[in-house]
Amino acid sequence: MKQSKLFTKTRKEAPKDEVSKNAQLLIRGGFVNKEIAGVYSFLPLGLKVLEKINNVIRKEMNAIGGQELFMTVLQDQEVWKQTNRWSDEVVDNWFKTNLKNGTELGMGFTHEEPITKMMKNHISSFKDLPISVYQIQTKFRNEARAKSGIMRGREFFMKDLYSFSKNIDEHNEFYEKSKIAYKNIFNTVGIGDMTYMTFASGGTFSKYSHEFQTLSSAGEDTIYVCDKCSVAINDEIIEEQKSCPECGNTELRKEKAIEAGNIFSLGTKFSEAFDLTYKNEKGEETLVIMGSYGIGPGRLMGIIVETLSDEKGIVWPEIIAPFKVHLLNLGQDEKAEEFYEQLNKKGVEVLFDDREVSAGEKFADSDLLGIPYRVIISEKSLAEGGVEVKKRNETDSEIISIDDFLNKLK
Ligand code: ATP
Ligand code: MG
């Protein structure tokens, strides 16, 4: 893609009302556009990153047997009344809307109720279980605070997976697999070493649920880290659980963190409310055991910006970067164009800064956009034998011949 054709422009300053680092950098880079507080549009560069994050998540969800579907935003209030979650006194972040005839509908903030109801059409026998389904879909929540940029949207994306099992053992087996899948996701997108599986309260059906909390000074949560086993405890349960649940260590480190994802055993809470049962081998109607597993892909993108950027801008891990190579032409139009074509032919994702602007502006924008390889083609680099390559997360650059660079990218 030629940068001269990209409709989004970078900005030197972030909007004054935007306090979070992630939104400041993402707006300045032209990745997102702020519509109103907590509501962001994804522009071409941002959408590329988001899609790549989604694909990392998809890969792991598919690997544990998840089947992808896509449910609706608009929700029938009757469904939510079955679990007593329609009332604004019970759920304080509903967005609701009306049909022309006055009937009130909800705009989904999660999907346990509609999915449990839908599954009644598809689960009837022990042969139908276990199954798990997921979606990457827009949720609406009237969040009280919206100061964390895309980490806390009022309209945001969620990957929500729901598991349906015959019994607790089968559920636990899937639950353990989901932990590994989540770890894989956070490792793949470059925040694995800062993200702790965190014990949180489990509700009626299990002692614990688990959150995946990433250390960040911008985090809204407090966690207590056990350095011996690299797990943590959530603020809400530290009163009853004063030591590490894995090793008993009482020397826990207090940290600020942001929840990247969570997994929850639901037991029969929803299956009971909707009478979601299956016939077991003896022909007896038995309640299905459920779990839910969330991750916010947009929040994850925000966390990555928040934790991996430096004073100059964003530093995208290669696997989710909008482009792999940022090619900067410094006055070598013909050579640069030729090189750009070669990269394209090889299928390398390249953003080609072919704009008629100063070298300084190109460098500053390149640092802001955070593409992993900055490649300069200039009179000087050609005289020295090729192009000047610098990785965004390193300080030293090297001159390398065009052929060697092309081969290196294989
Ligand atoms: P939090 O405590 O941070 O509000 P939550 O417990 O409400 O999170 P869940 O309802 O479990 O979150 O949602 C699952 C995942 O969706 C979260 O782990 C997070 O990654 C993401 N998520 C939740 N709320 C938002 C939001 N307002 N904006 C962006 N992502 C969100
Ligand atoms: Mg919340």
Coordinates of C-alpha atoms and ligand atoms in Angstrom, one line a residue:
M1 CA 0.0 0.0 0.0
K2 CA 1.3 3.4 -0.9
Q3 CA 1.1 5.8 2.0
S4 CA 0.3 8.7 -0.4
K5 CA -3.0 6.8 -1.2
L6 CA -3.9 6.0 2.5
F7 CA -6.8 8.3 3.3
T8 CA -5.9 8.5 7.0
K9 CA -3.4 11.1 8.1
T10 CA -1.1 11.0 11.1
R11 CA -1.4 13.8 13.7
K12 CA 1.2 15.4 15.9
E13 CA -1.2 15.9 18.8
A14 CA -3.9 13.7 20.2
P15 CA -7.4 15.2 21.0
K16 CA -7.2 17.1 24.3
D17 CA -10.0 15.2 25.9
E18 CA -8.3 11.8 25.3
V19 CA -6.4 10.8 28.4
S20 CA -5.4 7.2 27.7
K21 CA -2.1 6.4 26.0
N22 CA -3.6 3.8 23.8
A23 CA -6.3 6.1 22.3
Q24 CA -3.8 8.9 22.0
L25 CA -1.4 6.9 19.9
L26 CA -4.0 5.1 17.9
I27 CA -5.8 8.3 17.0
R28 CA -2.5 10.0 16.2
G29 CA -1.5 7.1 14.0
G30 CA -4.9 7.0 12.2
F31 CA -5.8 3.6 13.5
V32 CA -9.1 4.6 15.1
N33 CA -11.4 7.5 15.2
K34 CA -13.2 8.7 18.3
E35 CA -16.9 9.2 17.7
I36 CA -18.0 9.9 21.3
A37 CA -16.5 8.9 24.6
G38 CA -16.0 5.1 24.7
V39 CA -17.1 4.7 21.0
Y40 CA -14.4 4.3 18.4
S41 CA -14.4 3.5 14.7
F42 CA -11.7 1.3 13.3
L43 CA -9.9 2.8 10.3
P44 CA -8.0 0.7 7.7
L45 CA -4.7 0.4 9.7
G46 CA -6.6 -0.3 12.9
L47 CA -8.9 -2.8 11.2
K48 CA -5.9 -4.7 9.9
V49 CA -4.5 -5.1 13.4
L50 CA -7.9 -6.0 14.8
E51 CA -8.4 -8.7 12.1
K52 CA -5.0 -10.2 12.8
I53 CA -5.8 -10.3 16.6
N54 CA -9.1 -11.9 15.8
N55 CA -7.4 -14.5 13.7
V56 CA -4.9 -15.3 16.5
I57 CA -7.9 -15.8 18.8
R58 CA -9.8 -17.9 16.1
K59 CA -6.9 -20.2 15.6
E60 CA -6.8 -21.1 19.3
M61 CA -10.6 -21.4 19.7
N62 CA -10.8 -23.6 16.7
A63 CA -7.9 -25.8 18.1
I64 CA -10.0 -26.6 21.2
G65 CA -13.0 -27.4 19.1
G66 CA -14.9 -24.1 19.1
Q67 CA -17.3 -23.6 16.2
E68 CA -17.7 -20.0 15.1
L69 CA -21.2 -18.4 14.8
F70 CA -22.5 -14.9 14.9
M71 CA -25.4 -13.9 17.0
T72 CA -27.5 -10.7 17.0
V73 CA -27.1 -7.5 18.9
L74 CA -30.9 -7.0 19.3
Q75 CA -32.3 -9.1 22.1
D76 CA -35.8 -10.2 23.2
Q77 CA -36.4 -9.0 26.7
E78 CA -38.4 -12.2 27.5
V79 CA -35.2 -14.2 27.2
W80 CA -33.4 -12.0 29.8
K81 CA -36.4 -12.1 32.1
Q82 CA -35.9 -15.8 32.5
T83 CA -32.7 -15.2 34.4
N84 CA -33.8 -12.0 36.0
R85 CA -31.2 -10.0 34.1
W86 CA -33.5 -7.7 32.2
S87 CA -34.1 -5.2 35.0
D88 CA -31.8 -2.1 35.0
E89 CA -31.5 -2.6 38.8
V90 CA -29.9 -6.0 38.3
V91 CA -27.8 -5.1 35.2
D92 CA -26.9 -1.4 35.3
N93 CA -25.2 -1.2 31.9
W94 CA -27.9 -2.1 29.5
F95 CA -28.5 -0.2 26.3
K96 CA -32.1 -0.7 25.3
T97 CA -34.1 0.4 22.3
N98 CA -37.7 0.3 21.1
L99 CA -39.6 -1.2 18.1
K100 CA -42.1 1.1 16.4
N101 CA -44.8 -0.6 18.3
G102 CA -43.2 0.3 21.6
T103 CA -41.8 -3.1 22.4
E104 CA -38.5 -2.7 24.3
L105 CA -35.5 -4.7 23.0
G106 CA -32.0 -5.1 24.5
M107 CA -28.7 -4.5 22.8
G108 CA -26.6 -7.5 24.0
F109 CA -24.0 -6.9 26.6
T110 CA -23.2 -10.7 26.7
H111 CA -24.9 -13.7 25.2
E112 CA -25.4 -16.5 27.8
E113 CA -29.2 -16.2 27.7
P114 CA -29.9 -16.1 23.9
I115 CA -27.3 -18.9 23.3
T116 CA -28.7 -21.2 26.0
K117 CA -32.2 -20.7 24.5
M118 CA -30.9 -21.3 21.0
M119 CA -29.0 -24.5 22.0
K120 CA -32.3 -26.1 23.1
N121 CA -32.9 -26.6 19.3
H122 CA -29.6 -28.4 18.9
I123 CA -28.9 -30.4 22.1
S124 CA -31.1 -33.3 23.0
S125 CA -29.0 -36.4 23.5
F126 CA -25.7 -37.3 25.2
K127 CA -24.4 -37.8 21.6
D128 CA -24.7 -34.1 21.0
L129 CA -22.2 -33.2 23.8
P130 CA -19.7 -31.9 24.5
I131 CA -19.8 -28.8 22.2
S132 CA -18.4 -25.3 22.2
V133 CA -19.4 -22.3 20.1
Y134 CA -18.0 -18.8 19.9
Q135 CA -18.4 -15.5 18.1
I136 CA -16.4 -12.3 17.7
Q137 CA -19.2 -9.8 17.9
T138 CA -20.2 -6.3 19.0
K139 CA -21.3 -5.8 22.6
F140 CA -22.9 -2.7 24.1
R141 CA -22.4 -1.7 27.6
N142 CA -23.3 1.7 29.2
E143 CA -20.0 1.8 31.1
A144 CA -19.9 4.5 33.8
R145 CA -16.3 5.4 33.0
A146 CA -14.8 5.6 29.5
K147 CA -11.4 7.0 30.1
S148 CA -9.3 4.0 29.0
G149 CA -9.6 4.4 25.3
I150 CA -10.4 1.2 23.3
M151 CA -9.7 -0.8 26.5
R152 CA -13.1 0.2 27.8
G153 CA -15.6 0.9 25.1
R154 CA -19.4 1.4 25.3
E155 CA -19.6 -0.4 22.0
F156 CA -16.8 -3.0 21.7
F157 CA -15.9 -6.4 20.3
M158 CA -15.9 -9.5 22.4
K159 CA -14.9 -13.0 21.6
D160 CA -17.3 -15.0 23.7
L161 CA -17.2 -18.8 23.7
Y162 CA -19.7 -21.0 25.5
S163 CA -19.1 -24.6 26.3
F164 CA -21.8 -27.3 26.9
S165 CA -20.8 -30.5 28.7
K166 CA -22.5 -33.6 30.0
N167 CA -20.9 -33.5 33.4
I168 CA -18.4 -31.7 35.6
D169 CA -15.4 -33.8 34.5
E170 CA -16.1 -33.1 30.9
H171 CA -16.5 -29.4 31.7
N172 CA -13.3 -29.3 33.7
E173 CA -11.4 -31.0 30.9
F174 CA -12.5 -28.3 28.5
Y175 CA -11.9 -25.5 31.1
E176 CA -8.3 -26.6 31.4
K177 CA -7.8 -26.7 27.6
S178 CA -9.2 -23.1 27.5
K179 CA -6.6 -22.0 29.9
I180 CA -3.8 -23.2 27.6
A181 CA -5.6 -21.7 24.6
Y182 CA -5.7 -18.3 26.4
K183 CA -2.0 -18.5 27.4
N184 CA -1.2 -19.3 23.8
I185 CA -3.1 -16.2 22.6
F186 CA -1.3 -13.8 25.0
N187 CA 2.1 -15.3 24.2
T188 CA 1.4 -15.0 20.5
V189 CA 0.4 -11.4 20.6
G190 CA 3.5 -10.5 22.7
I191 CA 2.1 -9.9 26.2
G192 CA 2.5 -13.4 27.6
D193 CA 5.2 -12.5 30.1
M194 CA 3.1 -9.6 31.6
T195 CA -0.2 -11.5 31.7
Y196 CA -1.1 -13.5 34.7
M197 CA -3.8 -16.1 35.2
T198 CA -5.6 -14.6 38.1
F199 CA -7.9 -16.4 40.6
A200 CA -11.2 -14.6 40.9
S201 CA -14.4 -15.5 42.7
G202 CA -16.3 -18.3 41.1
G203 CA -19.9 -17.7 41.9
T204 CA -22.2 -20.5 42.9
F205 CA -20.8 -23.4 40.9
S206 CA -17.1 -23.3 41.4
K207 CA -14.7 -21.9 43.9
Y208 CA -12.8 -19.8 41.4
S209 CA -13.2 -18.2 38.0
H210 CA -10.0 -17.1 36.2
E211 CA -9.1 -13.8 34.7
F212 CA -6.1 -13.1 32.5
Q213 CA -4.7 -9.8 33.8
T214 CA -1.9 -7.8 32.1
L215 CA 0.2 -5.7 34.3
S216 CA -0.2 -2.0 33.3
S217 CA -0.1 1.3 35.1
A218 CA -3.2 2.2 33.1
G219 CA -5.0 -0.8 34.6
E220 CA -8.2 -0.4 36.5
D221 CA -7.8 -3.6 38.5
T222 CA -5.5 -4.5 41.4
I223 CA -4.0 -8.0 41.5
Y224 CA -1.6 -9.8 43.8
V225 CA 1.1 -11.7 42.0
C226 CA 2.8 -14.9 43.2
D227 CA 6.3 -14.8 41.7
K228 CA 6.9 -18.5 42.5
C229 CA 4.2 -19.8 40.2
S230 CA 3.4 -16.8 38.0
V231 CA -0.3 -16.6 38.9
A232 CA -2.2 -13.9 40.7
I233 CA -5.2 -13.3 42.9
N234 CA -7.9 -10.7 42.1
D235 CA -8.5 -7.8 44.5
E236 CA -12.1 -9.1 45.2
I237 CA -11.0 -12.4 46.8
I238 CA -7.8 -11.3 48.5
E239 CA -9.8 -11.1 51.8
E240 CA -10.7 -14.8 51.8
Q241 CA -7.7 -16.0 49.8
K242 CA -4.6 -14.5 51.4
S243 CA -2.0 -16.9 49.9
C244 CA -1.3 -18.3 46.5
P245 CA -3.9 -21.0 45.7
E246 CA -1.2 -23.0 43.9
C247 CA 1.7 -23.0 46.3
G248 CA 0.5 -21.2 49.5
N249 CA 3.1 -18.4 49.1
T250 CA 1.9 -15.4 51.2
E251 CA 4.4 -12.9 49.8
L252 CA 2.3 -11.5 47.0
R253 CA 3.2 -8.5 45.0
K254 CA 0.5 -5.9 44.6
E255 CA 0.1 -4.6 41.0
K256 CA -2.2 -2.6 38.8
A257 CA -3.5 -4.6 35.9
I258 CA -6.1 -4.7 33.1
E259 CA -8.3 -7.8 32.5
A260 CA -7.6 -9.1 29.0
G261 CA -9.9 -12.1 29.3
N262 CA -11.7 -14.3 31.7
I263 CA -13.1 -17.8 31.9
F264 CA -16.0 -18.9 34.0
S265 CA -17.7 -22.1 35.1
L266 CA -21.5 -21.5 34.9
G267 CA -22.6 -24.9 36.2
T268 CA -26.3 -25.3 35.5
K269 CA -27.3 -21.7 36.2
F270 CA -28.4 -21.1 32.6
S271 CA -29.4 -24.6 31.6
E272 CA -31.8 -24.7 34.6
A273 CA -33.3 -21.3 33.7
F274 CA -34.0 -22.4 30.1
D275 CA -34.4 -26.1 30.8
L276 CA -31.5 -27.0 28.5
T277 CA -31.2 -30.8 29.0
Y278 CA -30.0 -33.9 27.2
K279 CA -31.0 -37.5 27.5
N280 CA -28.2 -39.5 29.1
E281 CA -27.4 -43.1 28.3
K282 CA -30.2 -44.3 30.6
G283 CA -32.7 -42.0 28.9
E284 CA -32.9 -39.6 31.8
E285 CA -33.2 -35.9 31.2
T286 CA -30.0 -34.2 32.6
L287 CA -29.1 -30.6 32.9
V288 CA -26.2 -29.4 30.7
I289 CA -23.1 -28.0 32.4
M290 CA -21.9 -24.7 30.8
G291 CA -18.9 -22.4 30.8
S292 CA -18.2 -19.0 29.3
Y293 CA -14.9 -17.7 28.0
G294 CA -14.4 -14.0 27.1
I295 CA -11.7 -11.9 25.5
G296 CA -12.0 -8.4 24.2
P297 CA -10.0 -8.2 20.9
G298 CA -10.2 -4.4 20.9
R299 CA -9.2 -4.3 24.5
L300 CA -6.3 -6.6 23.7
M301 CA -5.2 -4.2 21.0
G302 CA -5.4 -1.3 23.5
I303 CA -3.4 -3.3 26.0
I304 CA -0.7 -4.1 23.4
V305 CA -0.4 -0.3 22.6
E306 CA -0.4 0.6 26.3
T307 CA 2.3 -1.9 27.3
L308 CA 4.6 -2.2 24.3
S309 CA 4.8 1.4 23.0
D310 CA 7.7 3.8 23.7
E311 CA 8.0 7.6 23.8
K312 CA 8.1 7.7 20.0
G313 CA 5.0 5.6 19.3
I314 CA 3.6 2.2 18.9
V315 CA 5.6 -1.0 18.7
W316 CA 3.5 -3.8 17.1
P317 CA 4.6 -7.4 17.5
E318 CA 5.1 -8.7 13.9
I319 CA 2.2 -11.2 14.0
I320 CA -0.4 -8.4 14.4
A321 CA 1.3 -5.5 12.8
P322 CA -0.7 -3.8 10.0
F323 CA 2.3 -4.2 7.7
K324 CA 5.5 -6.1 8.1
V325 CA 7.7 -3.5 6.3
H326 CA 7.6 0.3 6.2
L327 CA 9.6 1.3 3.2
L328 CA 10.7 4.9 3.3
N329 CA 11.8 6.5 0.1
L330 CA 14.3 9.3 0.6
G331 CA 14.7 10.8 -2.9
Q332 CA 15.2 7.5 -4.8
D333 CA 11.8 7.3 -6.6
E334 CA 12.7 4.9 -9.3
K335 CA 14.7 2.4 -7.2
A336 CA 12.2 2.6 -4.4
E337 CA 9.3 1.9 -6.7
E338 CA 11.1 -1.1 -8.1
F339 CA 11.9 -2.4 -4.7
Y340 CA 8.3 -1.9 -3.6
E341 CA 7.1 -4.0 -6.6
Q342 CA 9.5 -6.7 -5.7
L343 CA 8.2 -6.8 -2.1
N344 CA 4.7 -6.9 -3.3
K345 CA 5.5 -9.7 -5.7
K346 CA 6.9 -11.7 -2.8
G347 CA 3.7 -11.2 -0.9
V348 CA 5.3 -9.1 1.8
E349 CA 2.9 -6.7 3.5
V350 CA 4.5 -3.3 2.9
L351 CA 3.5 0.2 3.5
F352 CA 5.5 2.4 1.1
D353 CA 6.1 6.0 2.2
D354 CA 6.2 7.6 -1.2
R355 CA 4.9 11.0 0.1
E356 CA 6.6 14.3 -0.8
V357 CA 7.4 15.1 2.8
S358 CA 10.6 15.6 4.7
A359 CA 12.8 12.7 5.9
G360 CA 12.2 13.8 9.5
E361 CA 8.4 13.6 9.0
K362 CA 8.8 10.1 7.5
F363 CA 10.9 8.9 10.4
A364 CA 8.5 10.3 13.0
D365 CA 5.5 8.8 11.3
S366 CA 7.3 5.5 11.0
D367 CA 8.0 5.4 14.7
L368 CA 4.4 6.4 15.5
L369 CA 2.9 3.7 13.3
G370 CA 5.1 1.0 14.8
I371 CA 5.6 -1.3 11.7
P372 CA 8.3 -3.9 12.6
Y373 CA 10.8 -3.3 9.8
R374 CA 11.7 0.2 8.8
V375 CA 13.6 0.1 5.5
I376 CA 15.2 3.3 4.1
I377 CA 16.2 3.6 0.5
S378 CA 18.3 6.7 0.0
E379 CA 21.4 7.8 -2.0
K380 CA 23.5 7.1 1.0
S381 CA 22.1 3.6 1.6
L382 CA 22.5 2.7 -2.1
A383 CA 26.1 4.0 -2.1
E384 CA 26.8 1.8 0.9
G385 CA 25.4 -1.3 -0.8
G386 CA 21.6 -1.5 -0.4
V387 CA 18.9 -0.4 2.0
E388 CA 19.1 0.6 5.7
V389 CA 17.0 -1.8 7.8
K390 CA 16.1 -1.1 11.4
K391 CA 13.7 -3.0 13.5
R392 CA 11.2 -0.8 15.4
N393 CA 12.1 -2.3 18.8
E394 CA 15.9 -2.0 18.2
T395 CA 18.1 1.0 18.0
D396 CA 20.8 -0.2 15.6
S397 CA 20.3 -0.3 11.8
E398 CA 22.2 -2.2 9.2
I399 CA 22.9 -1.8 5.5
I400 CA 21.9 -4.9 3.6
S401 CA 21.7 -5.5 -0.1
I402 CA 18.2 -5.6 -1.6
D403 CA 18.6 -9.2 -2.6
D404 CA 19.7 -10.3 0.8
F405 CA 16.7 -8.4 2.4
L406 CA 14.3 -10.1 0.0
N407 CA 15.7 -13.5 0.8
K408 CA 15.7 -12.8 4.5
L409 CA 11.9 -12.1 4.4
K410 CA 11.2 -15.6 3.0
Ligands
ATP1 P1 -14.2 -5.4 33.4 O1 -14.2 -5.9 34.8 O2 -12.9 -4.9 32.9 O3 -15.3 -4.5 33.1 P2 -15.9 -7.6 32.7 O4 -15.6 -8.5 33.8 O5 -17.1 -6.8 32.6 O6 -14.5 -6.7 32.5 P3 -16.6 -9.6 30.8 O7 -18.0 -9.3 30.9 O8 -16.2 -10.9 31.4 O9 -15.7 -8.5 31.3 O10 -16.2 -9.6 29.3 C1 -15.2 -10.4 28.7 C2 -14.1 -9.7 28.1 O11 -14.5 -8.6 27.3 C3 -13.2 -8.9 29.2 O12 -12.3 -9.8 29.7 C4 -12.6 -7.8 28.3 O13 -11.5 -8.3 27.6 C5 -13.7 -7.5 27.3 N1 -14.4 -6.3 27.7 C6 -15.3 -6.2 28.7 N2 -15.8 -5.0 28.8 C7 -15.2 -4.3 27.8 C8 -15.3 -2.9 27.4 N3 -16.2 -2.1 28.0 N4 -14.5 -2.6 26.3 C9 -13.7 -3.4 25.7 N5 -13.6 -4.7 26.1 C10 -14.3 -5.1 27.1
MG2 MG -17.4 -4.8 33.0

